Tab-separated table of C-alpha atoms in Angstrom:
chain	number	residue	atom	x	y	z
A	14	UNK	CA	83.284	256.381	-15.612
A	15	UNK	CA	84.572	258.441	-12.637
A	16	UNK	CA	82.576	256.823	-9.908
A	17	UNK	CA	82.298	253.208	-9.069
A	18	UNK	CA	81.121	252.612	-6.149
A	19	UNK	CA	77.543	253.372	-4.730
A	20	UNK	CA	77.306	256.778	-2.757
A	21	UNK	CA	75.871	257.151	0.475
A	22	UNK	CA	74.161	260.193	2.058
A	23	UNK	CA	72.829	261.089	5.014
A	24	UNK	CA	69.724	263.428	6.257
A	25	UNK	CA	71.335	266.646	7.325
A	26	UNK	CA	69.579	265.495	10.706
A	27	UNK	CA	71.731	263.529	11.640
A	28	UNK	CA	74.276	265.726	11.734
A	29	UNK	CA	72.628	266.904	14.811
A	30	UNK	CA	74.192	264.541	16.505
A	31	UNK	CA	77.282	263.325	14.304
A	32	UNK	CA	79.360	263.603	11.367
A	33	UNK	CA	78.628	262.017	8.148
A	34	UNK	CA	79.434	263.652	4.654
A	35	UNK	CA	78.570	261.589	1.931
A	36	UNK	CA	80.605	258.735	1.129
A	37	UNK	CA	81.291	256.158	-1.674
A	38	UNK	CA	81.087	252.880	-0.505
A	39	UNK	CA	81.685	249.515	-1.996
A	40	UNK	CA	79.150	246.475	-1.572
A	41	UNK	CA	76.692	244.823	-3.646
A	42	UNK	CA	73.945	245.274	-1.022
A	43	UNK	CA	72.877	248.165	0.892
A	44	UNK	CA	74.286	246.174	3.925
A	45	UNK	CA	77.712	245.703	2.522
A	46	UNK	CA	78.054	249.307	1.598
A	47	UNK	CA	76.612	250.742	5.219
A	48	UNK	CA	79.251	248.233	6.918
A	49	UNK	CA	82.036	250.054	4.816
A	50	UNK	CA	80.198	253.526	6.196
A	51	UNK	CA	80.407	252.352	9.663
A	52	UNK	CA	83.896	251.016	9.387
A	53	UNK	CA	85.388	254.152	9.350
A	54	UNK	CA	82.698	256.206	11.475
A	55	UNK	CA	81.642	253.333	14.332
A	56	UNK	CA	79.215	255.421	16.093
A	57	UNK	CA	76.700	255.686	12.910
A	58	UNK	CA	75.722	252.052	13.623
A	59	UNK	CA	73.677	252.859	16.113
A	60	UNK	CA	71.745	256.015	14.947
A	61	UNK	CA	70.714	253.641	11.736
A	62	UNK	CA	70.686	249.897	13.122
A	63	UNK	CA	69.255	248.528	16.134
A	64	UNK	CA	71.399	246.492	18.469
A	65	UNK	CA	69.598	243.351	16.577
A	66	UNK	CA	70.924	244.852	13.256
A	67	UNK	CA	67.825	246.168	12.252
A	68	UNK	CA	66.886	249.314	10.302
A	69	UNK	CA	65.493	251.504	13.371
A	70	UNK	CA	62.021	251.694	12.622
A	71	UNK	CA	61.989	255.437	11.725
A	72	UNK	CA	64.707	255.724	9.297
A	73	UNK	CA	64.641	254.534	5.785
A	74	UNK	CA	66.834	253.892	2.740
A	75	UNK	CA	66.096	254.630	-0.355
A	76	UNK	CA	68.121	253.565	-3.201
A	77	UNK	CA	67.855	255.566	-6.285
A	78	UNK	CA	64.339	256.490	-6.277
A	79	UNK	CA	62.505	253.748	-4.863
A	80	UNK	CA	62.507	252.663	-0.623
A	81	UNK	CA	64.820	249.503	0.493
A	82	UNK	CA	62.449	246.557	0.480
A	83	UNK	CA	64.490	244.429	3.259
A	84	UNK	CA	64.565	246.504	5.992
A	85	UNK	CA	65.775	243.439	8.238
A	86	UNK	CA	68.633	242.377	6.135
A	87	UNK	CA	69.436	244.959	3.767
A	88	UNK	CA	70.024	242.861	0.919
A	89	UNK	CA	68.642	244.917	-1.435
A	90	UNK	CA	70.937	245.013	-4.025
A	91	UNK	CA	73.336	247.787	-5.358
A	92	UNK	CA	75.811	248.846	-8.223
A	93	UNK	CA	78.046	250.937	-9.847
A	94	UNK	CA	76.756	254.672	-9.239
A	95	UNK	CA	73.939	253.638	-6.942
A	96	UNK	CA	72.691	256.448	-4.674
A	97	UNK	CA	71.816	255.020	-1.488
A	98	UNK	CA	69.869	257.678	0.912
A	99	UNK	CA	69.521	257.506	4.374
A	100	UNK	CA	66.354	259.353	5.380
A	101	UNK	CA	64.268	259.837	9.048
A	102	UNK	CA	60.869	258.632	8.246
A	103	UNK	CA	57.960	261.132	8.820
A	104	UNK	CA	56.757	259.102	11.271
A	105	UNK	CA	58.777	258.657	14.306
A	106	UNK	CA	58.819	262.382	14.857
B	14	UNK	CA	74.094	274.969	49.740
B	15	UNK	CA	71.351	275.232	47.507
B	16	UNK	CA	71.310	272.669	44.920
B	17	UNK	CA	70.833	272.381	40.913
B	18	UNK	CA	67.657	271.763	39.750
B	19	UNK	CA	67.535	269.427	36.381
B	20	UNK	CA	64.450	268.647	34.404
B	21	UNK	CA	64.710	266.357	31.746
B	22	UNK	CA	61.863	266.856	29.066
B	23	UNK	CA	60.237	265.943	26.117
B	24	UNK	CA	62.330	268.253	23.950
B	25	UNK	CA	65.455	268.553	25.925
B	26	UNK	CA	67.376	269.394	29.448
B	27	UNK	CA	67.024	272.330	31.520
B	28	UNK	CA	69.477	273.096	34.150
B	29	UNK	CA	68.345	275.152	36.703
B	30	UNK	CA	71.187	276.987	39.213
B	31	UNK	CA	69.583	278.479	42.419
B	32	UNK	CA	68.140	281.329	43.233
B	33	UNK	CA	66.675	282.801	45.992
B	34	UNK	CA	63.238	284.056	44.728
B	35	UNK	CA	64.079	284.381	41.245
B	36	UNK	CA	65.066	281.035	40.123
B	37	UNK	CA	66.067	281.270	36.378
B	38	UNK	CA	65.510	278.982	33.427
B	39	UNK	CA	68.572	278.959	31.159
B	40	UNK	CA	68.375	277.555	27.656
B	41	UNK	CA	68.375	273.443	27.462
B	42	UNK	CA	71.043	270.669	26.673
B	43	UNK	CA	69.820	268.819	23.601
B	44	UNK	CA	67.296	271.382	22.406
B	45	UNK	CA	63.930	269.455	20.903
B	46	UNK	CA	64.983	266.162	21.407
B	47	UNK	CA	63.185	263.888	24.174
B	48	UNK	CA	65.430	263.083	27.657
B	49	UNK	CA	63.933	260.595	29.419
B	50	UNK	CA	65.762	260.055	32.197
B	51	UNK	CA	69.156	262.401	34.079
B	52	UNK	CA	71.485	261.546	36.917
B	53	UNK	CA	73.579	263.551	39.207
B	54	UNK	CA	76.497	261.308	40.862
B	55	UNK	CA	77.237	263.195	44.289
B	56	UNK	CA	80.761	261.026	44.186
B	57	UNK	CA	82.053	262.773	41.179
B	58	UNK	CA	79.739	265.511	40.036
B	59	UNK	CA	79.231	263.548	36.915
B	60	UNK	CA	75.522	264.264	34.831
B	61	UNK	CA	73.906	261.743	33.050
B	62	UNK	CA	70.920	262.230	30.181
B	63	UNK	CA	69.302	259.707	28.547
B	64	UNK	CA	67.771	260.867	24.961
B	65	UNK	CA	64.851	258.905	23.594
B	66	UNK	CA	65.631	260.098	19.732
B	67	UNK	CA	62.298	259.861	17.692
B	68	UNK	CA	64.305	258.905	14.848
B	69	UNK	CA	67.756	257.322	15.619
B	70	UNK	CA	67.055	255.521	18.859
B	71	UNK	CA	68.404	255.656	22.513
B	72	UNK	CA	71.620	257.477	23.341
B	73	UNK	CA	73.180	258.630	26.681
B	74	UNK	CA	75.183	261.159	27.273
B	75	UNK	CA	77.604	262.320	29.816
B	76	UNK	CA	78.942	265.594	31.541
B	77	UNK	CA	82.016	265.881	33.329
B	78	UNK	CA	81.605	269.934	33.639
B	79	UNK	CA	78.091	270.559	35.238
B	80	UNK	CA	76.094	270.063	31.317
B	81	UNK	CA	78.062	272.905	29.577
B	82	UNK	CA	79.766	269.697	27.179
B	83	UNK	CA	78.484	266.704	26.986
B	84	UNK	CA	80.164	262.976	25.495
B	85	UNK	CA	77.832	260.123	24.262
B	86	UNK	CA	78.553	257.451	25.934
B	87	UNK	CA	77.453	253.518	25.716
B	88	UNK	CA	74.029	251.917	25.775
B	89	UNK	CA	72.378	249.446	26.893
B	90	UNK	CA	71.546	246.388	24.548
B	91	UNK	CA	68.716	244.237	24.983
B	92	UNK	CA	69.541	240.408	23.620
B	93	UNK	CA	67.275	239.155	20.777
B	94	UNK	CA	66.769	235.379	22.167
B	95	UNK	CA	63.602	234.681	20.440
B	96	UNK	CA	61.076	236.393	17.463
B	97	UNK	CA	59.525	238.893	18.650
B	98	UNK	CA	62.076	240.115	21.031
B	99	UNK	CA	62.451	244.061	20.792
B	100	UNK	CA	65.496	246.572	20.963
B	101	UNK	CA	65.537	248.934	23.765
B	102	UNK	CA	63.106	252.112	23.425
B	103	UNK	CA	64.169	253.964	26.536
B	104	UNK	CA	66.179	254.554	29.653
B	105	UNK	CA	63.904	254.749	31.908
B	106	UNK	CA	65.632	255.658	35.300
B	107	UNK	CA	69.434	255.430	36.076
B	108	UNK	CA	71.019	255.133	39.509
B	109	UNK	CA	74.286	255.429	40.936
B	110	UNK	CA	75.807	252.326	42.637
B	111	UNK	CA	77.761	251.754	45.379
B	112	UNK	CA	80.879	250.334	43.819
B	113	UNK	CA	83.391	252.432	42.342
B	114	UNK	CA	82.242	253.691	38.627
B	115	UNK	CA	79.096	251.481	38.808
B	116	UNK	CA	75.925	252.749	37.564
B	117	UNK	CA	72.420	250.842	36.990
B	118	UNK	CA	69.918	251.351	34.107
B	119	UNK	CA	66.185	250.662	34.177
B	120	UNK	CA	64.655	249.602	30.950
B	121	UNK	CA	61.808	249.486	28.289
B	122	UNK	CA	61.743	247.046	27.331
B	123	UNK	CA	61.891	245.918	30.913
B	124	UNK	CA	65.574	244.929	31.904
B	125	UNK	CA	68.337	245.855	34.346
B	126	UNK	CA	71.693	246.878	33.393
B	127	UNK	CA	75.020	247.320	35.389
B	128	UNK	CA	77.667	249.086	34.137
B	129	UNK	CA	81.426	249.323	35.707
B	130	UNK	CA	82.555	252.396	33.609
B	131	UNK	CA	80.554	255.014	34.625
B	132	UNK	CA	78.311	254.701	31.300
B	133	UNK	CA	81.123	253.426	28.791
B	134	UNK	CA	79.507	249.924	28.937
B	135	UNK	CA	76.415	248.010	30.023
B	136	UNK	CA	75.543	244.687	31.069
B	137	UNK	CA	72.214	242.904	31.311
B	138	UNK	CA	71.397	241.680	34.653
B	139	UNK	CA	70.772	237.850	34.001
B	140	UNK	CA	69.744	236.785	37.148
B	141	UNK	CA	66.522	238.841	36.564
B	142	UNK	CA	66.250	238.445	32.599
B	143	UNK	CA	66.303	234.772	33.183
B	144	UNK	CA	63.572	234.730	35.944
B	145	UNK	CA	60.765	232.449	34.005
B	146	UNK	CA	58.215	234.996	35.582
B	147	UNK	CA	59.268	237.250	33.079
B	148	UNK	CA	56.795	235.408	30.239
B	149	UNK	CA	54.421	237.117	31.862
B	150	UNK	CA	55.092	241.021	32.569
B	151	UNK	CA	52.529	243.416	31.028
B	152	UNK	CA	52.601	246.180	29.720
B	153	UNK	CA	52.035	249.090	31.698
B	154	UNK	CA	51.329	252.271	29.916
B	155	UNK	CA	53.348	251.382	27.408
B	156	UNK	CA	52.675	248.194	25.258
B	157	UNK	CA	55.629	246.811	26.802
B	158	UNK	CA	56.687	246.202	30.239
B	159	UNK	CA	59.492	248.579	31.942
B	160	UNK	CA	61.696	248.745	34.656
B	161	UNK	CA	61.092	252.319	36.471
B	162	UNK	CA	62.606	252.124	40.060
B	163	UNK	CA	66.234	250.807	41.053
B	164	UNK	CA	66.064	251.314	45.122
B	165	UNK	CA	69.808	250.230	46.438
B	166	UNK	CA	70.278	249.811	50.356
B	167	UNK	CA	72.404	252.656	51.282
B	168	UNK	CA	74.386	250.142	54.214
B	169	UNK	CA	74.074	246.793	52.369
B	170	UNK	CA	74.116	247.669	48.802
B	171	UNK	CA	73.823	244.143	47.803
B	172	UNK	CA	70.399	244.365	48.746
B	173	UNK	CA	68.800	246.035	46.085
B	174	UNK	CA	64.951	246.697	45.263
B	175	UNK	CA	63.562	247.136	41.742
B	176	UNK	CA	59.995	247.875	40.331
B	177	UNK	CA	58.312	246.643	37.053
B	178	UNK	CA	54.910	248.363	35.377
B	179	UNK	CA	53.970	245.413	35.320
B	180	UNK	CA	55.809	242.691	36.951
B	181	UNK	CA	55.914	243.294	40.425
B	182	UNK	CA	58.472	244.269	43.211
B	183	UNK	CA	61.865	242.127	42.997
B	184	UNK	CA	64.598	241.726	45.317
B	185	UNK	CA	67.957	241.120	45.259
B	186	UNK	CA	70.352	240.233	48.070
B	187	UNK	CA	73.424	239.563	46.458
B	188	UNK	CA	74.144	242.515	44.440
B	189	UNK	CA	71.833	241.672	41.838
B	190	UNK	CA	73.342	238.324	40.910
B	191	UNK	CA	69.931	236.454	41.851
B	192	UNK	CA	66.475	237.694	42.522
B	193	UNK	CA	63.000	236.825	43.875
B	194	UNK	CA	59.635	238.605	44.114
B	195	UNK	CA	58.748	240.833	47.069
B	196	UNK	CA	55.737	242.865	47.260
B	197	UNK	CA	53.749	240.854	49.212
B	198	UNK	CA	50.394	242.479	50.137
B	199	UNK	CA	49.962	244.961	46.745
B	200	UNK	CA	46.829	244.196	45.384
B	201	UNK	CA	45.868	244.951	42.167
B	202	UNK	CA	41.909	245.931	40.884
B	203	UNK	CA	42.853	245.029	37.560
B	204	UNK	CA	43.182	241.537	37.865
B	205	UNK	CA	40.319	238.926	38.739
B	206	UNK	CA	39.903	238.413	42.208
B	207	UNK	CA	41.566	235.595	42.870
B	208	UNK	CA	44.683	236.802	41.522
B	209	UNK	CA	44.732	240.347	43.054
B	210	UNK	CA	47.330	239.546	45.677
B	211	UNK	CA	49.195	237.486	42.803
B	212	UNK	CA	52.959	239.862	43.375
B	213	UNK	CA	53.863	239.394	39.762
B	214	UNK	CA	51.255	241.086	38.636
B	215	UNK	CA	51.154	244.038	40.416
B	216	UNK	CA	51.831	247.653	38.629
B	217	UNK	CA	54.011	249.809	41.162
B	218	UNK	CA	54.398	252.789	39.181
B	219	UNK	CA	57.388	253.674	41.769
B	220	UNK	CA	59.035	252.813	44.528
B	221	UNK	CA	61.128	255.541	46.471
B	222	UNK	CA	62.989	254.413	50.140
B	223	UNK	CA	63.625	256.324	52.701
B	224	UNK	CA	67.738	257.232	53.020
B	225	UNK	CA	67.857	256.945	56.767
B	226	UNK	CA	65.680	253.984	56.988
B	227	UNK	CA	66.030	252.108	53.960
B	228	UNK	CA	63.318	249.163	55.001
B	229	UNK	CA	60.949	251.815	54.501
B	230	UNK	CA	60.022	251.809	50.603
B	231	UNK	CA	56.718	253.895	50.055
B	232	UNK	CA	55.230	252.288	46.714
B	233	UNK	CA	52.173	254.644	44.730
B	234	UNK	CA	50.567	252.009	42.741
B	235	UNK	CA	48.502	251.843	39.838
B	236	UNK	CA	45.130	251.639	42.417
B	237	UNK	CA	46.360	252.540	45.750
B	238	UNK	CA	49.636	253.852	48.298
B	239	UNK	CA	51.540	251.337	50.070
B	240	UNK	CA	54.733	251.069	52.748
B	241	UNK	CA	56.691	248.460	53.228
B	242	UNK	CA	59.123	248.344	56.738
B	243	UNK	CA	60.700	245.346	55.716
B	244	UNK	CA	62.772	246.312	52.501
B	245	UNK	CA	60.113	245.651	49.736
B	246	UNK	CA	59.007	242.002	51.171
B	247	UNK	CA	55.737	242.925	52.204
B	248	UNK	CA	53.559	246.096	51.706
B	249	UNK	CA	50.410	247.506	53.944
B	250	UNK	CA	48.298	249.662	51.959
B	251	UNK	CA	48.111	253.313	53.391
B	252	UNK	CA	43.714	253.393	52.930
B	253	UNK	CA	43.516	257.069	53.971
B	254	UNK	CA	44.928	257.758	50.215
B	255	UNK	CA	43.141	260.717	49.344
B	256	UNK	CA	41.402	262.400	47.176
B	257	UNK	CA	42.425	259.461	44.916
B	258	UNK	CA	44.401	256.674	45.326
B	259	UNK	CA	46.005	256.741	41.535
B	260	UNK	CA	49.110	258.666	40.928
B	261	UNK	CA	52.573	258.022	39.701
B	262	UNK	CA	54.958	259.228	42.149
B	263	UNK	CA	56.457	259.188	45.489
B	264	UNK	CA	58.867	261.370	47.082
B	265	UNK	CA	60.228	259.657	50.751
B	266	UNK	CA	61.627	261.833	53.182
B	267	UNK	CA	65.315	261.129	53.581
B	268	UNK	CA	65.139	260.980	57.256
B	269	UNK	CA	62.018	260.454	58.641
B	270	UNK	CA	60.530	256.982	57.355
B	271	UNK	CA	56.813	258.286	58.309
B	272	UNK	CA	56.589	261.132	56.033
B	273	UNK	CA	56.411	260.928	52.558
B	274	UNK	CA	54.919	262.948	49.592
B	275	UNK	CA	52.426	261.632	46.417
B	276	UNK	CA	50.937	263.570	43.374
B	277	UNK	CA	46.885	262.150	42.812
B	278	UNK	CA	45.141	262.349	39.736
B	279	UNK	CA	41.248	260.720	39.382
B	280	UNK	CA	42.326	257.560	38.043
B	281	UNK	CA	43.789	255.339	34.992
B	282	UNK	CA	41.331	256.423	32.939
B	283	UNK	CA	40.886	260.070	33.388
B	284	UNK	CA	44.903	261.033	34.354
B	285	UNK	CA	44.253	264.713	35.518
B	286	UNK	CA	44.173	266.119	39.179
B	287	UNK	CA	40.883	265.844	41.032
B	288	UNK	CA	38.364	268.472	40.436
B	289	UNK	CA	41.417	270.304	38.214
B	290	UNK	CA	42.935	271.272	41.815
B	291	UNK	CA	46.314	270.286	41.588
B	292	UNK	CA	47.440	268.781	45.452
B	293	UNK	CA	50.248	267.413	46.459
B	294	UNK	CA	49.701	265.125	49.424
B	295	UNK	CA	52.235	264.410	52.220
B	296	UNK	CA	51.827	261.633	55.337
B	297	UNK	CA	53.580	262.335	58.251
B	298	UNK	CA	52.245	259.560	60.394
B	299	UNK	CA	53.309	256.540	58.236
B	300	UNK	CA	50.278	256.357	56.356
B	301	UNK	CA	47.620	256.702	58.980
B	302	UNK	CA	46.691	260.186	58.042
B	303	UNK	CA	47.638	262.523	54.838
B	304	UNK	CA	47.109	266.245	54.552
B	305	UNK	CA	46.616	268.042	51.028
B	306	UNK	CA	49.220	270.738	50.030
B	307	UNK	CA	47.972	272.908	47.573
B	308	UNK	CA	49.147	276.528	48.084
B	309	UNK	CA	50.685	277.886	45.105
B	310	UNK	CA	49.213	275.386	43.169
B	311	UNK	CA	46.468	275.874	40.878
B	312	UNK	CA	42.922	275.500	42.719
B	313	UNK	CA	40.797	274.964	39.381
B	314	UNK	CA	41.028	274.178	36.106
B	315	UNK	CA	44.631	272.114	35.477
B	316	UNK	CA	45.066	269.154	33.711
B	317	UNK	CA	48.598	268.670	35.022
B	318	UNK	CA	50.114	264.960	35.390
B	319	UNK	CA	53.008	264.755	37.650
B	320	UNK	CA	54.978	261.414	35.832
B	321	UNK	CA	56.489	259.134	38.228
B	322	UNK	CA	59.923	260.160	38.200
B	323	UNK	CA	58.697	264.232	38.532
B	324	UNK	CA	58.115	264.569	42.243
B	325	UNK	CA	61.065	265.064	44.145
B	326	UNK	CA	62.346	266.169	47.641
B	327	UNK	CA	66.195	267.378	48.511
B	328	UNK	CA	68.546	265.752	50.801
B	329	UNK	CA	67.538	267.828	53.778
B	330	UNK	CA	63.734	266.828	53.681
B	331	UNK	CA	62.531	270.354	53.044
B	332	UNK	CA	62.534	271.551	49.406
B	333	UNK	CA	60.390	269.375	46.680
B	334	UNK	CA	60.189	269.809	42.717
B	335	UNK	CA	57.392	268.831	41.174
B	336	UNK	CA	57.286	268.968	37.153
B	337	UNK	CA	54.141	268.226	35.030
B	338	UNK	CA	53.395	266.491	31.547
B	339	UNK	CA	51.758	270.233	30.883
B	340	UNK	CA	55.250	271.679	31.415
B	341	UNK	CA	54.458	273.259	34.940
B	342	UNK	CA	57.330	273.613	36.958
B	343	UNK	CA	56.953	274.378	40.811
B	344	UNK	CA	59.138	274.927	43.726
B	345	UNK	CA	57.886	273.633	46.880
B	346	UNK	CA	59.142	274.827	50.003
B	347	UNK	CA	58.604	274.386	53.724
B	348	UNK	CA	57.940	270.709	52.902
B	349	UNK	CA	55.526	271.611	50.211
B	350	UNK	CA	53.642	273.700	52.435
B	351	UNK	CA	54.642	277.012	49.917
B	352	UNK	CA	54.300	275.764	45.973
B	353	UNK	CA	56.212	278.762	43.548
B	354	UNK	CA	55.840	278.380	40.226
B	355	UNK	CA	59.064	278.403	38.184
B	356	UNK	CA	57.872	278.014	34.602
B	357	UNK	CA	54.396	277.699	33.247
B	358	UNK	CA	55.905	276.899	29.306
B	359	UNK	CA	58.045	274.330	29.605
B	360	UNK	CA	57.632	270.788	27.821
B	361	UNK	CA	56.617	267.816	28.605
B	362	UNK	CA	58.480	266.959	31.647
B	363	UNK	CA	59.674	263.781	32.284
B	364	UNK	CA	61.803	263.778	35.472
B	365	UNK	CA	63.402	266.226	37.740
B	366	UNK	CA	66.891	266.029	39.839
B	367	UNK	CA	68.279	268.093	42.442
B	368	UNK	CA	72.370	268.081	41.452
């Protein structure tokens, strides 16, 4: 087992407007592991989250292969070698 | 000295340097993505754009070397109180204020927002998020209501004006610690009858003072022109409005409170210029009278919309801007007697500033 943690990765559209390579993260929810992200590159917060803490309404996560359900939260749950992807949604374009 | 021309637009900032008869459109500041809002502060050359990101939400950005680099900055953050409460969507105008480093932000969601930093930070403006009248602004083009105007007395600063599509006129006397509703005398079609004078309801799409006389606001409304000489208490409507009396902007002469510029379109419904002849019309009697300037601008067949922050005159009176949702860029000289057309391919545009 080399990886642990969940890895996170970003649209290349975002890089647009900031830095973010992929990452491995710890957290046992997509929200744990995006506070790790944003830990140690602050200004993502606010290209993914609103200032309520909400998924903007035109991005979306996908872990493994199938969307976030809680797109509120983010308690959808992750594990050891987890792919969490941060998408922009085709709408919203 | 001439000045800058910038036009913010649906996919990015254009910064125009003068020219005499060959004015020049260089390649934009945040190519393809939507800038809703710029602002040029005369006390340290400082521009301001605020980007309405499709995807990734609002962001402003700052440039301390005329737009060649450019810094995000902070933005503002709407409070969630209550379910159902929203995040912001937009900037919708920005102003400079009269303190050192103090700026102001207009909202969509409607809200005002001071900052101290010159953009770093942003405060909401209590005294006029906790007005209980606020329950009940509308929507006004956009499903939600939004602050468009931010008029600040060049002598008194603490007296301050704003404008809400749709909540009314509100004023402020102390800086923007408390407000009230002005606007007395707007009257609104779209409400039932009894309520048409009701000043909360009514949809100024903007208010523009004049610099020299600053009790003189000239307000184009969503069904009509009106001037107020008393700050933004109470409004006469200028009847003579013509061809139409719907329109989004104002431009107020800096000097001379009688004179005063608008952009008509048919109405609400149908938002394109009056038998496709694109006029700009100008007062120069206070209202009593206005005269239709249309030389140099199409005489048949446009479906331009001139948005209300996209009709503009300079600081000497003379030169206007006028920028159109069909991404028609014009030049107007003389007053607006001479219209040149600058670009006929832009985007979308959303606002103009001379810098």
């Amino acid at each position: 087992m080399v990886t642990s943690m969940p890895r996170v990765s970003f649209t290349p559209n975002l890089r647009r407007h900031l830095d973010c390579p992929t990452v491995d993260a710890p957290g046992a929810t997509v929200r744990a592991a995006l506070e790790n992200v944003f830990a140690g590159n602050p200004r993502l917060r606010g290209y993914l989250l609103d200032e309520h803490g909400c998924l903007r309404r035109h991005v979306t996560i996908f872990v493994n292969d199938a969307p976030a359900a809680d797109r509120v939260t983010l308690a959808d749950p992750v594990g050891e070698g987890d792919d969490i992807f941060v998408f922009q949604a085709l709408s919203g374009g | 000295m001439s000045a800058r021309l910038l036009v913010a637009t649906r996919k990015g900032l254009f910064i125009c340097p003068p020219g005499g008869d060959g004015w020049s459109i260089p390649a934009p500041a945040f190519l393809g993505e939507p800038v809703s809002a710029v602002l040029h502060d005369p006390r340290d050359g400082a521009l301001y754009a605020a980007l309405r990101l499709g995807h990734f939400g609002v962001k402003l950005h700052r440039s301390e070397d005329g737009g060649a680099s450019w810094t995000e900055i902070g933005v503002p953050a709407l409070p969630k109180e209550k379910e159902g409460d929203k995040p912001l969507d937009m900037i919708w105008t920005l102003a400079v204020g009269a303190e050192p480093g103090v700026l102001w932000a207009g909202t969509l969601p409607a809200a005002l927002f001071r900052s101290a930093d010159r953009g770093a930070s942003w405060e909401l403006v209590r005294g006029l998020w906790d007005v209980p009248e606020r329950a009940s602004w509308m929507g006004g083009g956009y499903d939600d209501p939004g602050l468009h105007s931010i008029v600040i007395h060049p002598l008194d600063p603490r007296r301050m004006a704003i404008a809400i599509s749709t909540g009314g006129v509100w004023l402020s006397g102390d800086g923007g610690g408390t407000w009230r509703l002005g606007g007395r005398g707007l009257r609104a079609e779209y409400m039932p009858p009894a309520q048409a004078f009701e000043p909360g309801v009514q949809d100024v799409h903007l208010l523009a003072a004049c610099a020299a006389a600053p009790e003189v606001l000239w307000a184009q409304h969503h069904n009509g022109i009106f001037r107020s000489a008393d700050g933004g208490e109470s409004f006469v409507e200028v009847t003579a409005a013509a061809p139409s009396r719907f329109g989004f902007a104002v431009a107020a002469h800096p000097a001379d409170p009688a004179t005063a510029w608008f952009a008509p379109a048919v109405k609400d419904e149908c938002r394109v210029p009056v038998e496709g002849r694109l006029l700009v019309t100008r007062t120069q009697d206070g209202g009593a009278s206005l005269e239709s300037l249309g030389e140099g601008l199409p005489a048949g067949g446009s479906y331009d919309l001139v948005y209300r922050h996209a009709l503009l005159v300079d600081a000497a009176g003379t030169r206007l801007a006028m920028g159109s949702t069909t991404g028609n860029l014009w030049l107007g000289e003389d007053g607006g007697a001479r219209w040149r057309l600058l670009s006929a391919h832009l985007p979308p545009i959303a606002a103009l500033a001379f810098a």
